[in-house]
JSON list of C-alpha atoms and ligand atoms in Angstrom, two decimals:
[
{"chain": "A", "resi": 1, "resn": "UNK", "atom": "CA", "xyz": [-17.83, 0.94, 12.31]},
{"chain": "A", "resi": 2, "resn": "UNK", "atom": "CA", "xyz": [-16.22, 0.26, 15.65]},
{"chain": "A", "resi": 3, "resn": "UNK", "atom": "CA", "xyz": [-12.59, 0.06, 14.56]},
{"chain": "A", "resi": 4, "resn": "UNK", "atom": "CA", "xyz": [-12.75, 2.89, 12.02]},
{"chain": "A", "resi": 5, "resn": "UNK", "atom": "CA", "xyz": [-10.75, 6.08, 12.32]},
{"chain": "A", "resi": 6, "resn": "UNK", "atom": "CA", "xyz": [-12.09, 9.59, 12.25]},
{"chain": "A", "resi": 7, "resn": "UNK", "atom": "CA", "xyz": [-9.74, 12.04, 10.51]},
{"chain": "A", "resi": 8, "resn": "UNK", "atom": "CA", "xyz": [-10.15, 15.76, 11.11]},
{"chain": "A", "resi": 9, "resn": "UNK", "atom": "CA", "xyz": [-8.93, 18.03, 8.34]},
{"chain": "A", "resi": 10, "resn": "UNK", "atom": "CA", "xyz": [-9.11, 21.79, 7.87]},
{"chain": "A", "resi": 11, "resn": "UNK", "atom": "CA", "xyz": [-7.18, 25.03, 7.94]},
{"chain": "A", "resi": 12, "resn": "UNK", "atom": "CA", "xyz": [-4.91, 26.06, 10.82]},
{"chain": "A", "resi": 13, "resn": "UNK", "atom": "CA", "xyz": [-6.92, 27.47, 13.72]},
{"chain": "A", "resi": 14, "resn": "UNK", "atom": "CA", "xyz": [-10.27, 25.82, 13.01]},
{"chain": "A", "resi": 15, "resn": "UNK", "atom": "CA", "xyz": [-10.01, 23.83, 16.25]},
{"chain": "A", "resi": 16, "resn": "UNK", "atom": "CA", "xyz": [-8.90, 20.41, 14.99]},
{"chain": "A", "resi": 17, "resn": "UNK", "atom": "CA", "xyz": [-6.67, 19.59, 17.97]},
{"chain": "A", "resi": 18, "resn": "UNK", "atom": "CA", "xyz": [-9.12, 20.62, 20.70]},
{"chain": "A", "resi": 19, "resn": "UNK", "atom": "CA", "xyz": [-11.95, 18.78, 18.94]},
{"chain": "A", "resi": 20, "resn": "UNK", "atom": "CA", "xyz": [-9.83, 15.68, 18.26]},
{"chain": "A", "resi": 21, "resn": "UNK", "atom": "CA", "xyz": [-8.75, 15.37, 21.90]},
{"chain": "A", "resi": 22, "resn": "UNK", "atom": "CA", "xyz": [-12.33, 15.55, 23.23]},
{"chain": "A", "resi": 23, "resn": "UNK", "atom": "CA", "xyz": [-13.64, 13.39, 20.43]},
{"chain": "A", "resi": 24, "resn": "UNK", "atom": "CA", "xyz": [-11.16, 10.60, 21.13]},
{"chain": "A", "resi": 25, "resn": "UNK", "atom": "CA", "xyz": [-12.35, 10.48, 24.75]},
{"chain": "A", "resi": 26, "resn": "UNK", "atom": "CA", "xyz": [-16.03, 10.55, 23.82]},
{"chain": "A", "resi": 27, "resn": "UNK", "atom": "CA", "xyz": [-15.68, 7.79, 21.19]},
{"chain": "A", "resi": 28, "resn": "UNK", "atom": "CA", "xyz": [-13.21, 5.71, 23.21]},
{"chain": "A", "resi": 29, "resn": "UNK", "atom": "CA", "xyz": [-10.65, 5.93, 20.42]},
{"chain": "A", "resi": 30, "resn": "UNK", "atom": "CA", "xyz": [-6.94, 6.76, 20.53]},
{"chain": "A", "resi": 31, "resn": "UNK", "atom": "CA", "xyz": [-5.58, 10.19, 19.54]},
{"chain": "A", "resi": 32, "resn": "UNK", "atom": "CA", "xyz": [-2.84, 10.68, 16.99]},
{"chain": "A", "resi": 33, "resn": "UNK", "atom": "CA", "xyz": [-1.54, 13.90, 15.46]},
{"chain": "A", "resi": 34, "resn": "UNK", "atom": "CA", "xyz": [0.31, 13.95, 12.14]},
{"chain": "A", "resi": 35, "resn": "UNK", "atom": "CA", "xyz": [2.21, 17.07, 13.28]},
{"chain": "A", "resi": 36, "resn": "UNK", "atom": "CA", "xyz": [3.42, 15.23, 16.41]},
{"chain": "A", "resi": 37, "resn": "UNK", "atom": "CA", "xyz": [4.55, 12.29, 14.29]},
{"chain": "A", "resi": 38, "resn": "UNK", "atom": "CA", "xyz": [6.47, 14.64, 11.97]},
{"chain": "A", "resi": 39, "resn": "UNK", "atom": "CA", "xyz": [8.18, 16.30, 14.95]},
{"chain": "A", "resi": 40, "resn": "UNK", "atom": "CA", "xyz": [9.14, 12.89, 16.31]},
{"chain": "A", "resi": 41, "resn": "UNK", "atom": "CA", "xyz": [10.55, 11.76, 12.96]},
{"chain": "A", "resi": 42, "resn": "UNK", "atom": "CA", "xyz": [12.54, 14.97, 12.45]},
{"chain": "A", "resi": 43, "resn": "UNK", "atom": "CA", "xyz": [13.63, 15.31, 16.07]},
{"chain": "A", "resi": 44, "resn": "UNK", "atom": "CA", "xyz": [12.86, 19.04, 16.01]},
{"chain": "A", "resi": 45, "resn": "UNK", "atom": "CA", "xyz": [9.87, 21.38, 16.05]},
{"chain": "A", "resi": 46, "resn": "UNK", "atom": "CA", "xyz": [7.94, 22.24, 12.87]},
{"chain": "A", "resi": 47, "resn": "UNK", "atom": "CA", "xyz": [9.23, 25.82, 12.79]},
{"chain": "A", "resi": 48, "resn": "UNK", "atom": "CA", "xyz": [12.81, 24.49, 12.66]},
{"chain": "A", "resi": 49, "resn": "UNK", "atom": "CA", "xyz": [12.00, 21.90, 9.97]},
{"chain": "A", "resi": 50, "resn": "UNK", "atom": "CA", "xyz": [10.66, 24.72, 7.76]},
{"chain": "A", "resi": 51, "resn": "UNK", "atom": "CA", "xyz": [13.64, 26.98, 8.55]},
{"chain": "A", "resi": 52, "resn": "UNK", "atom": "CA", "xyz": [16.45, 24.45, 8.20]},
{"chain": "A", "resi": 53, "resn": "UNK", "atom": "CA", "xyz": [15.10, 21.89, 5.72]},
{"chain": "A", "resi": 54, "resn": "UNK", "atom": "CA", "xyz": [12.30, 23.71, 3.87]},
{"chain": "A", "resi": 55, "resn": "UNK", "atom": "CA", "xyz": [8.60, 23.07, 3.31]},
{"chain": "A", "resi": 56, "resn": "UNK", "atom": "CA", "xyz": [9.21, 20.26, 0.79]},
{"chain": "A", "resi": 57, "resn": "UNK", "atom": "CA", "xyz": [11.06, 18.21, 3.41]},
{"chain": "A", "resi": 58, "resn": "UNK", "atom": "CA", "xyz": [8.24, 18.90, 5.87]},
{"chain": "A", "resi": 59, "resn": "UNK", "atom": "CA", "xyz": [5.69, 17.61, 3.33]},
{"chain": "A", "resi": 60, "resn": "UNK", "atom": "CA", "xyz": [7.75, 14.45, 2.74]},
{"chain": "A", "resi": 61, "resn": "UNK", "atom": "CA", "xyz": [7.77, 13.71, 6.45]},
{"chain": "A", "resi": 62, "resn": "UNK", "atom": "CA", "xyz": [4.07, 14.53, 6.59]},
{"chain": "A", "resi": 63, "resn": "UNK", "atom": "CA", "xyz": [3.31, 11.90, 3.93]},
{"chain": "A", "resi": 64, "resn": "UNK", "atom": "CA", "xyz": [5.15, 9.28, 6.04]},
{"chain": "A", "resi": 65, "resn": "UNK", "atom": "CA", "xyz": [3.24, 10.45, 9.12]},
{"chain": "A", "resi": 66, "resn": "UNK", "atom": "CA", "xyz": [-0.17, 10.26, 7.44]},
{"chain": "A", "resi": 67, "resn": "UNK", "atom": "CA", "xyz": [0.60, 6.79, 6.07]},
{"chain": "A", "resi": 68, "resn": "UNK", "atom": "CA", "xyz": [1.52, 5.64, 9.57]},
{"chain": "A", "resi": 69, "resn": "UNK", "atom": "CA", "xyz": [-1.50, 7.22, 11.25]},
{"chain": "A", "resi": 70, "resn": "UNK", "atom": "CA", "xyz": [-3.94, 5.93, 8.62]},
{"chain": "A", "resi": 71, "resn": "UNK", "atom": "CA", "xyz": [-2.65, 2.38, 9.03]},
{"chain": "A", "resi": 72, "resn": "UNK", "atom": "CA", "xyz": [-3.69, 2.41, 12.70]},
{"chain": "A", "resi": 73, "resn": "UNK", "atom": "CA", "xyz": [-7.15, 1.36, 13.87]},
{"chain": "A", "resi": 74, "resn": "UNK", "atom": "CA", "xyz": [-9.71, 2.98, 16.15]},
{"chain": "A", "resi": 75, "resn": "UNK", "atom": "CA", "xyz": [-8.03, 6.40, 16.14]},
{"chain": "A", "resi": 76, "resn": "UNK", "atom": "CA", "xyz": [-8.99, 10.03, 15.91]},
{"chain": "A", "resi": 77, "resn": "UNK", "atom": "CA", "xyz": [-6.42, 11.46, 13.49]},
{"chain": "A", "resi": 78, "resn": "UNK", "atom": "CA", "xyz": [-5.64, 15.14, 13.96]},
{"chain": "A", "resi": 79, "resn": "UNK", "atom": "CA", "xyz": [-4.28, 16.17, 10.54]},
{"chain": "A", "resi": 80, "resn": "UNK", "atom": "CA", "xyz": [-1.98, 19.13, 9.89]},
{"chain": "A", "resi": 81, "resn": "UNK", "atom": "CA", "xyz": [-3.70, 21.84, 7.86]},
{"chain": "A", "resi": 82, "resn": "UNK", "atom": "CA", "xyz": [-1.75, 21.10, 4.68]},
{"chain": "A", "resi": 83, "resn": "UNK", "atom": "CA", "xyz": [-2.27, 17.33, 4.57]},
{"chain": "A", "resi": 84, "resn": "UNK", "atom": "CA", "xyz": [-4.84, 17.68, 1.76]},
{"chain": "A", "resi": 85, "resn": "UNK", "atom": "CA", "xyz": [-2.27, 19.30, -0.57]},
{"chain": "A", "resi": 86, "resn": "UNK", "atom": "CA", "xyz": [-0.83, 15.89, -1.42]},
{"chain": "A", "resi": 87, "resn": "UNK", "atom": "CA", "xyz": [-3.55, 13.61, -2.75]},
{"chain": "A", "resi": 88, "resn": "UNK", "atom": "CA", "xyz": [-1.64, 10.51, -1.66]},
{"chain": "A", "resi": 89, "resn": "UNK", "atom": "CA", "xyz": [-2.40, 11.57, 1.93]},
{"chain": "A", "resi": 90, "resn": "UNK", "atom": "CA", "xyz": [-6.11, 11.69, 1.20]},
{"chain": "A", "resi": 91, "resn": "UNK", "atom": "CA", "xyz": [-5.92, 8.24, -0.40]},
{"chain": "A", "resi": 92, "resn": "UNK", "atom": "CA", "xyz": [-4.25, 6.82, 2.70]},
{"chain": "A", "resi": 93, "resn": "UNK", "atom": "CA", "xyz": [-6.86, 8.41, 4.95]},
{"chain": "A", "resi": 94, "resn": "UNK", "atom": "CA", "xyz": [-9.82, 7.30, 2.85]},
{"chain": "A", "resi": 95, "resn": "UNK", "atom": "CA", "xyz": [-8.84, 3.64, 3.25]},
{"chain": "A", "resi": 96, "resn": "UNK", "atom": "CA", "xyz": [-9.44, 3.65, 7.00]},
{"chain": "A", "resi": 97, "resn": "UNK", "atom": "CA", "xyz": [-11.18, 6.85, 8.03]},
{"chain": "A", "resi": 98, "resn": "UNK", "atom": "CA", "xyz": [-14.27, 8.98, 7.85]},
{"chain": "A", "resi": 99, "resn": "UNK", "atom": "CA", "xyz": [-12.84, 12.37, 6.88]},
{"chain": "A", "resi": 100, "resn": "UNK", "atom": "CA", "xyz": [-14.44, 15.39, 8.51]},
{"chain": "A", "resi": 101, "resn": "UNK", "atom": "CA", "xyz": [-13.63, 18.93, 7.47]},
{"chain": "A", "resi": 102, "resn": "UNK", "atom": "CA", "xyz": [-13.77, 21.66, 10.10]},
{"chain": "A", "resi": 103, "resn": "UNK", "atom": "CA", "xyz": [-14.26, 25.15, 8.70]},
{"chain": "A", "resi": 104, "resn": "UNK", "atom": "CA", "xyz": [-14.32, 28.62, 10.24]},
{"chain": "A", "resi": 105, "resn": "UNK", "atom": "CA", "xyz": [-14.60, 32.20, 8.98]},
{"chain": "A", "resi": 106, "resn": "UNK", "atom": "CA", "xyz": [-11.22, 33.90, 8.32]},
{"chain": "A", "resi": 107, "resn": "UNK", "atom": "CA", "xyz": [-11.77, 36.51, 11.08]},
{"chain": "A", "resi": 108, "resn": "UNK", "atom": "CA", "xyz": [-12.32, 33.74, 13.60]},
{"chain": "A", "resi": 109, "resn": "UNK", "atom": "CA", "xyz": [-9.26, 31.82, 12.40]},
{"chain": "A", "resi": 110, "resn": "UNK", "atom": "CA", "xyz": [-7.13, 34.95, 12.66]},
{"chain": "A", "resi": 111, "resn": "UNK", "atom": "CA", "xyz": [-8.29, 35.56, 16.22]},
{"chain": "A", "resi": 112, "resn": "UNK", "atom": "CA", "xyz": [-7.51, 31.99, 17.23]},
{"chain": "A", "resi": 113, "resn": "UNK", "atom": "CA", "xyz": [-4.08, 31.75, 15.63]},
{"chain": "A", "resi": 114, "resn": "UNK", "atom": "CA", "xyz": [-2.97, 35.17, 16.84]},
{"chain": "A", "resi": 115, "resn": "UNK", "atom": "CA", "xyz": [-2.86, 33.64, 20.31]},
{"chain": "A", "resi": 116, "resn": "UNK", "atom": "CA", "xyz": [0.03, 31.36, 19.35]},
{"chain": "A", "resi": 117, "resn": "UNK", "atom": "CA", "xyz": [2.21, 33.46, 17.09]},
{"chain": "A", "resi": 118, "resn": "UNK", "atom": "CA", "xyz": [5.40, 31.90, 15.77]},
{"chain": "A", "resi": 119, "resn": "UNK", "atom": "CA", "xyz": [4.12, 28.32, 15.97]},
{"chain": "A", "resi": 120, "resn": "UNK", "atom": "CA", "xyz": [2.96, 28.21, 12.35]},
{"chain": "A", "resi": 121, "resn": "UNK", "atom": "CA", "xyz": [5.65, 29.05, 9.78]},
{"chain": "A", "resi": 122, "resn": "UNK", "atom": "CA", "xyz": [3.14, 29.58, 6.96]},
{"chain": "A", "resi": 123, "resn": "UNK", "atom": "CA", "xyz": [1.38, 32.33, 8.87]},
{"chain": "A", "resi": 124, "resn": "UNK", "atom": "CA", "xyz": [4.33, 34.40, 10.02]},
{"chain": "A", "resi": 125, "resn": "UNK", "atom": "CA", "xyz": [2.86, 37.42, 8.30]},
{"chain": "A", "resi": 126, "resn": "UNK", "atom": "CA", "xyz": [-0.44, 37.37, 10.11]},
{"chain": "A", "resi": 127, "resn": "UNK", "atom": "CA", "xyz": [-2.54, 39.72, 8.00]},
{"chain": "A", "resi": 128, "resn": "UNK", "atom": "CA", "xyz": [-6.16, 38.89, 7.18]},
{"chain": "A", "resi": 129, "resn": "UNK", "atom": "CA", "xyz": [-5.58, 39.32, 3.44]},
{"chain": "A", "resi": 130, "resn": "UNK", "atom": "CA", "xyz": [-2.77, 36.71, 3.44]},
{"chain": "A", "resi": 131, "resn": "UNK", "atom": "CA", "xyz": [-4.89, 34.31, 5.38]},
{"chain": "A", "resi": 132, "resn": "UNK", "atom": "CA", "xyz": [-7.87, 34.79, 3.04]},
{"chain": "A", "resi": 133, "resn": "UNK", "atom": "CA", "xyz": [-5.64, 34.21, 0.00]},
{"chain": "A", "resi": 134, "resn": "UNK", "atom": "CA", "xyz": [-4.25, 30.95, 1.40]},
{"chain": "A", "resi": 135, "resn": "UNK", "atom": "CA", "xyz": [-7.71, 29.83, 2.52]},
{"chain": "A", "resi": 136, "resn": "UNK", "atom": "CA", "xyz": [-9.19, 30.45, -0.97]},
{"chain": "A", "resi": 137, "resn": "UNK", "atom": "CA", "xyz": [-6.38, 28.49, -2.60]},
{"chain": "A", "resi": 138, "resn": "UNK", "atom": "CA", "xyz": [-6.86, 25.57, -0.23]},
{"chain": "A", "resi": 139, "resn": "UNK", "atom": "CA", "xyz": [-10.67, 25.43, -0.24]},
{"chain": "A", "resi": 140, "resn": "UNK", "atom": "CA", "xyz": [-11.04, 23.05, -3.23]},
{"chain": "A", "resi": 141, "resn": "UNK", "atom": "CA", "xyz": [-8.46, 20.67, -1.73]},
{"chain": "A", "resi": 142, "resn": "UNK", "atom": "CA", "xyz": [-10.41, 20.48, 1.53]},
{"chain": "A", "resi": 143, "resn": "UNK", "atom": "CA", "xyz": [-13.79, 20.09, -0.17]},
{"chain": "A", "resi": 144, "resn": "UNK", "atom": "CA", "xyz": [-12.51, 17.32, -2.44]},
{"chain": "A", "resi": 145, "resn": "UNK", "atom": "CA", "xyz": [-11.06, 15.33, 0.45]},
{"chain": "A", "resi": 146, "resn": "UNK", "atom": "CA", "xyz": [-13.94, 15.60, 2.93]},
{"chain": "A", "resi": 147, "resn": "UNK", "atom": "CA", "xyz": [-16.78, 13.16, 3.52]},
{"chain": "A", "resi": 148, "resn": "UNK", "atom": "CA", "xyz": [-18.55, 15.76, 5.71]},
{"chain": "A", "resi": 149, "resn": "UNK", "atom": "CA", "xyz": [-18.01, 19.37, 6.73]},
{"chain": "A", "resi": 150, "resn": "UNK", "atom": "CA", "xyz": [-18.86, 21.37, 9.86]},
{"chain": "A", "resi": 151, "resn": "UNK", "atom": "CA", "xyz": [-18.60, 25.14, 10.26]},
{"chain": "A", "resi": 152, "resn": "UNK", "atom": "CA", "xyz": [-17.16, 25.69, 13.74]},
{"chain": "A", "resi": 153, "resn": "UNK", "atom": "CA", "xyz": [-17.29, 29.52, 13.62]},
{"chain": "A", "resi": 154, "resn": "UNK", "atom": "CA", "xyz": [-20.16, 29.89, 16.08]},
{"chain": "A", "resi": 155, "resn": "UNK", "atom": "CA", "xyz": [-19.88, 26.60, 17.94]},
{"chain": "A", "resi": 156, "resn": "UNK", "atom": "CA", "xyz": [-18.17, 25.64, 21.19]},
{"chain": "A", "resi": 157, "resn": "UNK", "atom": "CA", "xyz": [-15.68, 22.77, 21.06]},
{"chain": "A", "resi": 158, "resn": "UNK", "atom": "CA", "xyz": [-18.23, 20.52, 22.79]},
{"chain": "A", "resi": 159, "resn": "UNK", "atom": "CA", "xyz": [-20.89, 21.33, 20.17]},
{"chain": "A", "resi": 160, "resn": "UNK", "atom": "CA", "xyz": [-18.49, 20.59, 17.32]},
{"chain": "A", "resi": 161, "resn": "UNK", "atom": "CA", "xyz": [-17.69, 17.26, 18.98]},
{"chain": "A", "resi": 162, "resn": "UNK", "atom": "CA", "xyz": [-21.45, 16.48, 19.18]},
{"chain": "A", "resi": 163, "resn": "UNK", "atom": "CA", "xyz": [-21.83, 17.27, 15.47]},
{"chain": "A", "resi": 164, "resn": "UNK", "atom": "CA", "xyz": [-18.83, 15.12, 14.50]},
{"chain": "A", "resi": 165, "resn": "UNK", "atom": "CA", "xyz": [-20.23, 12.19, 16.49]},
{"chain": "A", "resi": 166, "resn": "UNK", "atom": "CA", "xyz": [-23.62, 12.52, 14.77]},
{"chain": "A", "resi": 167, "resn": "UNK", "atom": "CA", "xyz": [-22.01, 12.50, 11.33]},
{"chain": "A", "resi": 168, "resn": "UNK", "atom": "CA", "xyz": [-19.62, 9.68, 12.18]},
{"chain": "A", "resi": 169, "resn": "UNK", "atom": "CA", "xyz": [-22.37, 7.50, 13.60]},
{"chain": "A", "resi": 170, "resn": "UNK", "atom": "CA", "xyz": [-24.66, 8.07, 10.63]},
{"chain": "A", "resi": 171, "resn": "UNK", "atom": "CA", "xyz": [-21.80, 7.19, 8.26]},
{"chain": "A", "resi": 172, "resn": "UNK", "atom": "CA", "xyz": [-21.02, 4.00, 10.21]},
{"chain": "A", "resi": 173, "resn": "UNK", "atom": "CA", "xyz": [-24.70, 3.07, 9.96]},
{"chain": "A", "resi": 174, "resn": "UNK", "atom": "CA", "xyz": [-24.67, 3.66, 6.20]},
{"chain": "A", "resi": 175, "resn": "UNK", "atom": "CA", "xyz": [-21.57, 1.46, 5.80]},
{"chain": "A", "resi": 176, "resn": "UNK", "atom": "CA", "xyz": [-23.14, -1.43, 7.75]},
{"chain": "A", "resi": 177, "resn": "UNK", "atom": "CA", "xyz": [-26.24, -1.57, 5.58]},
{"chain": "B", "resi": 1, "resn": "S3P", "atom": "C1", "xyz": [0.27, 23.62, 8.21]},
{"chain": "B", "resi": 1, "resn": "S3P", "atom": "C2", "xyz": [-0.49, 23.44, 9.34]},
{"chain": "B", "resi": 1, "resn": "S3P", "atom": "C3", "xyz": [0.10, 23.10, 10.65]},
{"chain": "B", "resi": 1, "resn": "S3P", "atom": "C4", "xyz": [1.43, 22.36, 10.46]},
{"chain": "B", "resi": 1, "resn": "S3P", "atom": "C5", "xyz": [2.34, 23.17, 9.59]},
{"chain": "B", "resi": 1, "resn": "S3P", "atom": "C6", "xyz": [1.75, 23.43, 8.21]},
{"chain": "B", "resi": 1, "resn": "S3P", "atom": "C7", "xyz": [-0.40, 23.96, 6.95]},
{"chain": "B", "resi": 1, "resn": "S3P", "atom": "O1", "xyz": [-0.79, 22.28, 11.39]},
{"chain": "B", "resi": 1, "resn": "S3P", "atom": "O2", "xyz": [1.21, 21.10, 9.88]},
{"chain": "B", "resi": 1, "resn": "S3P", "atom": "O3", "xyz": [2.66, 24.37, 10.25]},
{"chain": "B", "resi": 1, "resn": "S3P", "atom": "O4", "xyz": [0.23, 23.86, 5.87]},
{"chain": "B", "resi": 1, "resn": "S3P", "atom": "O5", "xyz": [-1.60, 24.33, 6.98]},
{"chain": "B", "resi": 1, "resn": "S3P", "atom": "P1", "xyz": [-2.15, 22.82, 12.10]},
{"chain": "B", "resi": 1, "resn": "S3P", "atom": "O6", "xyz": [-3.21, 22.88, 11.07]},
{"chain": "B", "resi": 1, "resn": "S3P", "atom": "O7", "xyz": [-2.43, 21.78, 13.13]},
{"chain": "B", "resi": 1, "resn": "S3P", "atom": "O8", "xyz": [-1.82, 24.14, 12.69]}
]
């Protein structure tokens, strides 16, 4: 429906931010990032929140951020990769959003996140085996939260955006009937 949100979830490096930015333009919706909201609330970057206050504090701020983002209308919500770990976040999102999971193969994720080392505290030790372990642990959380999933491994950002729009429009049609 017109005022609905689209929430993008998925592991770090699957392309959520690039897709969300293009998608918001294509759908004429606003863009909001839960990571940006957390940074604003804490007044410092994510790496420093983890270092100085710990992951639990980060997750508390993230819950506030998701609640705020999900209460908005007509938005594309770019969710941090760990949003699905707290089910309350998924409940907030489900009230207002179609939730789309972006996936990618671990090798592709590693290649993408290697380009911005140091930004993601959970992937400081950037070995493929660590990434695969974390990905395996998270998989059921992502699958349980998602309305739809897209594998972005072999797709350009533009193609992923096309796919998201198709899914979103078919879901809006279903809801109207
Ligand atoms: C995290 C993902 C990051 C950020 C934080 C924790 C995670 O967001 O929220 O570093 O637990 O997967 P991106 O998925 O946008 O990198």
